[in-house]
Coordinates of C-alpha atoms in Angstrom, one line a residue:
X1 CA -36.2 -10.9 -65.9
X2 CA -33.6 -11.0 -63.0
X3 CA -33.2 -14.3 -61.4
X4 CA -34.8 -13.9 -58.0
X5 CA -31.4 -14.9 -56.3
X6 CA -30.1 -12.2 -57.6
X7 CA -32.8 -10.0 -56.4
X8 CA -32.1 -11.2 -52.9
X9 CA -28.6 -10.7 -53.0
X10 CA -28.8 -6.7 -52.0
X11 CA -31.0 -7.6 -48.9
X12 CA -28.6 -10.3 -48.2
X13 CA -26.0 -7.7 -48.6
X14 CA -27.7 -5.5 -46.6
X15 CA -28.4 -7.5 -44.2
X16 CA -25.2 -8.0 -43.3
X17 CA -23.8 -4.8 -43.6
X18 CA -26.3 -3.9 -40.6
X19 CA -24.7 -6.7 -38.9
X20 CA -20.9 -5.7 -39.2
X21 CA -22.0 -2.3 -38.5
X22 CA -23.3 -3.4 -35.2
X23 CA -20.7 -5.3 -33.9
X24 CA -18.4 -2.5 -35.4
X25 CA -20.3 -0.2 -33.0
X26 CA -19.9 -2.4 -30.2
X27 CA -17.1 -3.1 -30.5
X28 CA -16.0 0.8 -30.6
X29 CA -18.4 1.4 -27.3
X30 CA -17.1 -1.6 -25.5
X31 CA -13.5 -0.5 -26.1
X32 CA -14.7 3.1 -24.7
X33 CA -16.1 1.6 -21.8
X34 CA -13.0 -0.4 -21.1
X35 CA -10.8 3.3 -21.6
X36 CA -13.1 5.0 -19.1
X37 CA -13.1 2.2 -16.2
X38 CA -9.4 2.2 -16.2
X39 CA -9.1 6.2 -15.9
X40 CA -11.7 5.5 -12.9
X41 CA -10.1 2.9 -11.8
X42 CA -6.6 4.5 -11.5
X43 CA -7.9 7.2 -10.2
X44 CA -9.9 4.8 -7.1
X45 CA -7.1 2.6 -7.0
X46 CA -4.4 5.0 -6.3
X47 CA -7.3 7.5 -4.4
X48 CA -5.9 8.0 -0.8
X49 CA -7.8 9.6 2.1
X50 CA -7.7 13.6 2.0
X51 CA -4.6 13.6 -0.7
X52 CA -3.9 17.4 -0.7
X53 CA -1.1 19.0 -2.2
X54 CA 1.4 21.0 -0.3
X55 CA 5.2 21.5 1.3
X56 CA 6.7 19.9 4.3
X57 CA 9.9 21.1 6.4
X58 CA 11.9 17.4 7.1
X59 CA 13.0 19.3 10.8
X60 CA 10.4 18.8 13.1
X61 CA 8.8 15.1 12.2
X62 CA 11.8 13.2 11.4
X63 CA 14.2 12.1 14.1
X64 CA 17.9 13.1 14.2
X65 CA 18.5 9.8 15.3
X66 CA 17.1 8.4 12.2
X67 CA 18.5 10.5 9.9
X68 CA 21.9 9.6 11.1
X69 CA 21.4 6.3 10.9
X70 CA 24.2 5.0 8.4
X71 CA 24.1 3.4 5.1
X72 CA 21.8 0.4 4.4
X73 CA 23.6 -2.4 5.1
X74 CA 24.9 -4.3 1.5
X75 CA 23.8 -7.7 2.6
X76 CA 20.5 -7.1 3.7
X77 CA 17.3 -7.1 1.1
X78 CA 15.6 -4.1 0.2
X79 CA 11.9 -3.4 1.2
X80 CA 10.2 -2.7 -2.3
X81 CA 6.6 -0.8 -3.1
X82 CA 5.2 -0.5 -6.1
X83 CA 2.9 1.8 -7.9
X84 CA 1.5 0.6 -11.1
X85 CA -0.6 3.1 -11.5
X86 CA 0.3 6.7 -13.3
X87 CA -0.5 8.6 -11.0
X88 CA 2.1 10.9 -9.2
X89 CA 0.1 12.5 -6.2
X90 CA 0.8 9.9 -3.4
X91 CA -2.0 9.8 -1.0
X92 CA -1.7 10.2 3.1
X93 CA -2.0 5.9 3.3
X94 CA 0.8 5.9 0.2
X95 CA 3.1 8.1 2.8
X96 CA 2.5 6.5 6.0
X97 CA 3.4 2.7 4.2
X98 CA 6.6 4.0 3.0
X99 CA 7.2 6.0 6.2
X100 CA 6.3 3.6 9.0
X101 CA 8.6 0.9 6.7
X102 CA 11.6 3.6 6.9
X103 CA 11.5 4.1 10.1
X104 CA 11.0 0.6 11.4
X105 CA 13.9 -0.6 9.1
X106 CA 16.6 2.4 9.2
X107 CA 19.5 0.5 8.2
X108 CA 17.7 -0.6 4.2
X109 CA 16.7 0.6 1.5
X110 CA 13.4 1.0 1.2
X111 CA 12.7 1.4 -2.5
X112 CA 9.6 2.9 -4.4
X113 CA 8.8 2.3 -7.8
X114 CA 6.2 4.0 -9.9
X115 CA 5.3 4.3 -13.5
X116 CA 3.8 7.3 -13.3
X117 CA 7.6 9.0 -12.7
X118 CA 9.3 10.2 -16.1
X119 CA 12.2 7.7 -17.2
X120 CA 15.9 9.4 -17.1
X121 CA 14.2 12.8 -15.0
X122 CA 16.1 13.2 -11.2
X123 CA 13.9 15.3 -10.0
X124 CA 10.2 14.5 -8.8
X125 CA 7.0 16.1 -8.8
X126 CA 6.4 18.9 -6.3
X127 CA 4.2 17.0 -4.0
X128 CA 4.1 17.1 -0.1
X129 CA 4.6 13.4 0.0
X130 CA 7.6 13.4 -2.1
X131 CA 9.3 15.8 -0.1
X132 CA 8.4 14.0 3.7
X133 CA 9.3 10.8 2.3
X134 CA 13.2 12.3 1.0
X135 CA 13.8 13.2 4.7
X136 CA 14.3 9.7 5.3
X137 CA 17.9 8.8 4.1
X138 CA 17.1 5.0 3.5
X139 CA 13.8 5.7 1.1
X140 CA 14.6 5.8 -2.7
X141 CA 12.2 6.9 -5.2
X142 CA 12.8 5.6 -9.1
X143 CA 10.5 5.1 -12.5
X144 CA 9.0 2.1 -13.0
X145 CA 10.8 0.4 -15.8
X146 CA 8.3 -2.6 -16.5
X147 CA 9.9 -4.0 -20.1
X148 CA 13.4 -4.0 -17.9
X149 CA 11.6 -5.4 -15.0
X150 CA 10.0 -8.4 -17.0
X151 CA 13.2 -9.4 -19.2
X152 CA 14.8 -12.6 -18.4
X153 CA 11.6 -13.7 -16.6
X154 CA 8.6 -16.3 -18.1
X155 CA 6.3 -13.3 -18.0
X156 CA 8.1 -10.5 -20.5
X157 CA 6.2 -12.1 -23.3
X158 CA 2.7 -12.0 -21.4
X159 CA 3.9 -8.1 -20.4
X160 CA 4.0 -7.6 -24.1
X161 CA 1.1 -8.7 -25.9
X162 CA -0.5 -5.6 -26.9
X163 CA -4.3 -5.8 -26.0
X164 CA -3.0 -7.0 -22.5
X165 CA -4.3 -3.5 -21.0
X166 CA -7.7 -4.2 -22.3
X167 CA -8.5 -7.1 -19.9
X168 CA -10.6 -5.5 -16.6
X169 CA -8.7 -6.5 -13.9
X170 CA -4.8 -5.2 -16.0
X171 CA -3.9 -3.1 -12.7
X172 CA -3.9 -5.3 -10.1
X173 CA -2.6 -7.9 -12.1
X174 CA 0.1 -6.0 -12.9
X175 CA 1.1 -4.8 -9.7
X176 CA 0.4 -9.2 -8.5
X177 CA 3.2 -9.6 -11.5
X178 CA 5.3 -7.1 -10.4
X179 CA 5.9 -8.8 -6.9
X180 CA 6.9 -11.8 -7.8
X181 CA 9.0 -11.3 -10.2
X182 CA 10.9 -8.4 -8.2
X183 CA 11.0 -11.2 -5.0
X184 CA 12.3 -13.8 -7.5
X185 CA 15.2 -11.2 -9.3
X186 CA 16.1 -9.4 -6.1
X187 CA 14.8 -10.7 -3.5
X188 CA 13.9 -8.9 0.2
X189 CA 10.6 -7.5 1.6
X190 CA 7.3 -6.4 -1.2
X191 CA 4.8 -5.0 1.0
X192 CA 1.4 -3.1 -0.9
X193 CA 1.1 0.6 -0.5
X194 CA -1.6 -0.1 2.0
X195 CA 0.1 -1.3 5.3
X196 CA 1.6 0.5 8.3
X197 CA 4.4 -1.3 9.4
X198 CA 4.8 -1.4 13.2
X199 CA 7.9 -3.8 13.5
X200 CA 10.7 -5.0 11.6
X201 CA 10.1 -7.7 8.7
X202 CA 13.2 -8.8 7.8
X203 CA 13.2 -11.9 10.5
X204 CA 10.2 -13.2 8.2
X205 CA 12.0 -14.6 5.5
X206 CA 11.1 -17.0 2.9
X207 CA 7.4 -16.2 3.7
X208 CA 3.9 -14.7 3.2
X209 CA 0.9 -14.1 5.2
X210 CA -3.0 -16.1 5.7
X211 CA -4.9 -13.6 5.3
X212 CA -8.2 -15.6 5.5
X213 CA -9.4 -19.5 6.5
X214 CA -7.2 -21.4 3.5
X215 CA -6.3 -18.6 1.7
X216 CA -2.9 -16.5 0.9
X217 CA -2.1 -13.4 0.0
X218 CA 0.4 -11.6 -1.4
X219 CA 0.2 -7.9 -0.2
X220 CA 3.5 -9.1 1.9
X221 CA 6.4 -10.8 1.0
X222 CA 9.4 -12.0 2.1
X223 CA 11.7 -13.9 -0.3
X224 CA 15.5 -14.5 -0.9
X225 CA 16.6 -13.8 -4.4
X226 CA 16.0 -17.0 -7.2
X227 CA 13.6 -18.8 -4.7
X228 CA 12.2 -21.9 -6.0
X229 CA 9.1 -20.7 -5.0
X230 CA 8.7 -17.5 -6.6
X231 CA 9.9 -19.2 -9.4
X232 CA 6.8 -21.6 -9.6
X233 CA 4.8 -18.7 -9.0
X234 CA 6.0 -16.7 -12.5
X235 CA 5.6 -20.4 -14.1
X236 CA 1.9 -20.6 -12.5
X237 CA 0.9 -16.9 -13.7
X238 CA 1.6 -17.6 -17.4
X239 CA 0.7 -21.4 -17.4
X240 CA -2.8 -20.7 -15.7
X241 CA -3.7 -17.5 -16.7
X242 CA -7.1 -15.8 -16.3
X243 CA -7.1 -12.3 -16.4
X244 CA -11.0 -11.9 -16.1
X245 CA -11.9 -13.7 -12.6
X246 CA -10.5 -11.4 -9.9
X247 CA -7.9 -12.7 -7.8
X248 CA -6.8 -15.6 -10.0
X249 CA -3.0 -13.9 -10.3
X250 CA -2.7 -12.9 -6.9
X251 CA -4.3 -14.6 -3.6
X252 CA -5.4 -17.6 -6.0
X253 CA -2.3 -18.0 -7.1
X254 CA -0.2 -18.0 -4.4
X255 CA -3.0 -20.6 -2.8
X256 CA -2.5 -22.8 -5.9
X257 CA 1.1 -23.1 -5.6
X258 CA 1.6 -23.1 -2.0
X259 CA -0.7 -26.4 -1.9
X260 CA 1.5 -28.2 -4.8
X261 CA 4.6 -27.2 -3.0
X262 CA 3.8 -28.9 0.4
X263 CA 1.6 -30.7 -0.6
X264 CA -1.6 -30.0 1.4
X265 CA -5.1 -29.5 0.5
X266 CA -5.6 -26.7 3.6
X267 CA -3.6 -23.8 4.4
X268 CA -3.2 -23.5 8.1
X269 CA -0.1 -21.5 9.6
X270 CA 2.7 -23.4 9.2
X271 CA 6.6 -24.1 7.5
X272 CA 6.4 -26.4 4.3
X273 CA 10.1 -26.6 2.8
X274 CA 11.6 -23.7 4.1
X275 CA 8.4 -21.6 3.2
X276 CA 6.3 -20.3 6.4
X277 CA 3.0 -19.2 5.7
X278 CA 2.3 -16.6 8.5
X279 CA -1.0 -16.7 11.0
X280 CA -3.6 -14.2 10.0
X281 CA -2.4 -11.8 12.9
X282 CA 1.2 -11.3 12.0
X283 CA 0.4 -8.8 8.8
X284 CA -3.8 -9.0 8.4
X285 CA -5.0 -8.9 11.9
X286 CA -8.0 -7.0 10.6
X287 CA -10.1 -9.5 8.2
X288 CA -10.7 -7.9 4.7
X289 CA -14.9 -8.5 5.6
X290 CA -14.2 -6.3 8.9
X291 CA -11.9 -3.5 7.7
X292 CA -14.5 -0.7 8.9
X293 CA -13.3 -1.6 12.6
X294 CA -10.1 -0.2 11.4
X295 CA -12.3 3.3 12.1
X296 CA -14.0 2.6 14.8
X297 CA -13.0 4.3 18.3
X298 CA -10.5 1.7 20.5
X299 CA -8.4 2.3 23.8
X300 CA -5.1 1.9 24.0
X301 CA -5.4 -1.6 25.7
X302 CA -7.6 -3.3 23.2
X303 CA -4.8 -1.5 20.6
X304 CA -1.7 -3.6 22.3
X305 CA -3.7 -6.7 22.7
X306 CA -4.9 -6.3 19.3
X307 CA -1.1 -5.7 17.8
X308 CA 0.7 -8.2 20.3
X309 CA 1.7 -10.1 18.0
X310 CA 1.6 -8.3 14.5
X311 CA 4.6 -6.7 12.1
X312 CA 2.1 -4.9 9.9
X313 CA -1.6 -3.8 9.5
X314 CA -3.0 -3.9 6.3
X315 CA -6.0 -1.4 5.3
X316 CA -7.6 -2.8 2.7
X317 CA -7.5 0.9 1.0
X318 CA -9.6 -0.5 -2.1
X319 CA -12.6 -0.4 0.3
X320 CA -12.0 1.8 3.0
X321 CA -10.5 5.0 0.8
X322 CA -13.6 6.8 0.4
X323 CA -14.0 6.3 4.2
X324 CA -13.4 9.4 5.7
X325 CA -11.2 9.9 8.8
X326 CA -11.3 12.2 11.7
X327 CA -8.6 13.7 13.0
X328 CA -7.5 13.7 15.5
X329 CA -9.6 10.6 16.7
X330 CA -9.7 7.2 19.1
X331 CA -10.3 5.4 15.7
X332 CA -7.7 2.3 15.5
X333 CA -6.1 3.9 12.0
X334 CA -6.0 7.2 13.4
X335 CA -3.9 5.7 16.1
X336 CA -1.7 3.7 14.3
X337 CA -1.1 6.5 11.9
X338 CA 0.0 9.1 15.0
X339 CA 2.5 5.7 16.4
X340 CA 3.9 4.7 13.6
X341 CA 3.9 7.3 10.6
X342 CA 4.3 10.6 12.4
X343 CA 5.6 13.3 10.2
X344 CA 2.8 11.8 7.7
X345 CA 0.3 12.2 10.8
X346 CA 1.4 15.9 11.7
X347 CA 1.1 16.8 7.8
X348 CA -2.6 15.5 7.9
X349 CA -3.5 17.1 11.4
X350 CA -1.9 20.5 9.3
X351 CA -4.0 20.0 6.6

């Protein structure tokens, strides 16, 4: 007769055959679950309000006086966007950001960068928003090179570890790495694809915005090239880094580091070392935990008092895109769209 041992060594077997199979299978469905929230998630994250395809004729939105501006000045920083996304249909709120920054800063380049554009092609896709945004003489539009982007800086080997795009929060942190290390190489003006800009930035140096009590943000910035601070912030992203709590690369970060660097334990608005960290009204005006009022009906009083004293409104577009818009409209963001992104505004009244 068999030793029993041995006649308990198939179930053992068994047994954990069953087992490797299940994690096998989980495995397999968690990675398919993490391959279909991203396609979502592009897809919401880039989402814009009533993004419809179609031509646009430069003549009758853009101003002669603006097209004739002149070359961007050499010494002056460039305002940079960035889309990390693939996608390649920019969005009415993707048009009026890089709009309302061309216009309010003629004399730079305003430079867009996206992923989704084909390496070594010139030409772009045949979108509406591509063609309004080449009227302007001072907006460039280029691929998004991230392995060139990343080189020489502490986070090229966190770009390139390979299951970096399984982690839930990879987009934003990507874009949150983007900014800094673009502010640290070149320095000049990152601003989020989600602001209408109503004055020039470039007086803002050297800083960043509050955008709520004791807490930064990082959807503006205004840095000279090889700033000290930027430079602590690349060292911070790879030395703390959590890419599963939301935020932790972006506001949190900037928070963390602007408190070492002054030291302080609360962020108020203020200038620590030749770093200003900007009141709440000069580029969020609207909280983040109010941004429906950003469609709600206002006159054009409470719009000035409201704006007095702000460069830029941001929209929050990750909860207010599947907000719908009327126009036209007395809502605040219909407003700021017809006064500061026109040619974007006529093409959305058109459509």
């Amino acid at each position: 007769r068999m030793p029993s041992s041995l006649l308990k060594l198939p179930r053992v077997l068994l047994s954990y055959k069953h087992r490797a199979l299940f994690i096998l299978i989980f495995m397999l469905v968690f990675f398919a679950y993490l391959t279909l929230y991203w396609r979502i998630a592009e897809d919401s994250y880039s989402s814009d309000l009533y993004d419809l395809p179609g031509e646009f004729s430069c003549a009758q939105s853009v101003p002669f006086s603006l097209s004739n501006a002149g070359e961007p000045h050499p010494s002056r920083g460039k305002v940079f966007f960035v889309e990390t996304s693939e996608q390649t249909k920019p969005g009415y709120l993707f048009s009026c950001s890089v709009e309302s920054a061309a216009r309010t800063h003629p004399s730079t380049s305003v430079v867009v960068l996206m992923k989704g554009l084909a390496k070594g092609n010139a030409s772009l896709p045949k979108h509406w928003a591509f063609s309004l945004l080449r009227c302007f003489p001072n907006v460039e539009i280029w691929p998004l090179d991230l392995p060139e982007l990343f080189s020489g800086t502490p986070l090229k080997k966190w770009y390139l570890w390979p299951l970096r795009r399984l982690e839930p929060y990879f987009l934003p942190i990507l874009s949150d790495a983007c900014r800094i290390v673009l502010m640290w190489k070149f320095g000049g003006i990152y601003l989020d694809t989600d602001f209408i800009v109503l004055r020039n930035l470039q007086n803002l140096t050297n800083s960043l915005g509050i955008q709520s009590e004791d807490e930064l943000n990082g959807a503006f910035l205004s840095f000279k090239p090889k700033h000290k601070f930027m430079e602590l912030c690349m060292k911070d992203f790879v030395k703390n880094y959590n890419g599963w709590i939301w935020g932790h690369q972006g506001p949190d970060l900037l928070t963390r580091v602007f408190k070492k660097w002054c030291p302080i334990q609360t962020i108020q608005s203020m200038s620590c070392k030749g770093v200003r960290a900007l009141a709440p009204e000069a580029v969020y005006p609207i909280p983040w935990q109010d941004w429906k009022k950003l469609f709600e009906a206002t006159t054009a009083s409470e719009l000035q008092k409201l704006l007095k004293n702000t460069y830029a409104v941001h929209i929050w577009n990750q909860m207010s895109h599947r907000t719908r818009l009327e126009i036209p409209s007395h809502a605040l963001l219909a407003q700021l769209y017809s006064q500061f992104c026109p040619a974007t505004y006529a093409k959305m009244k058109q459509d």
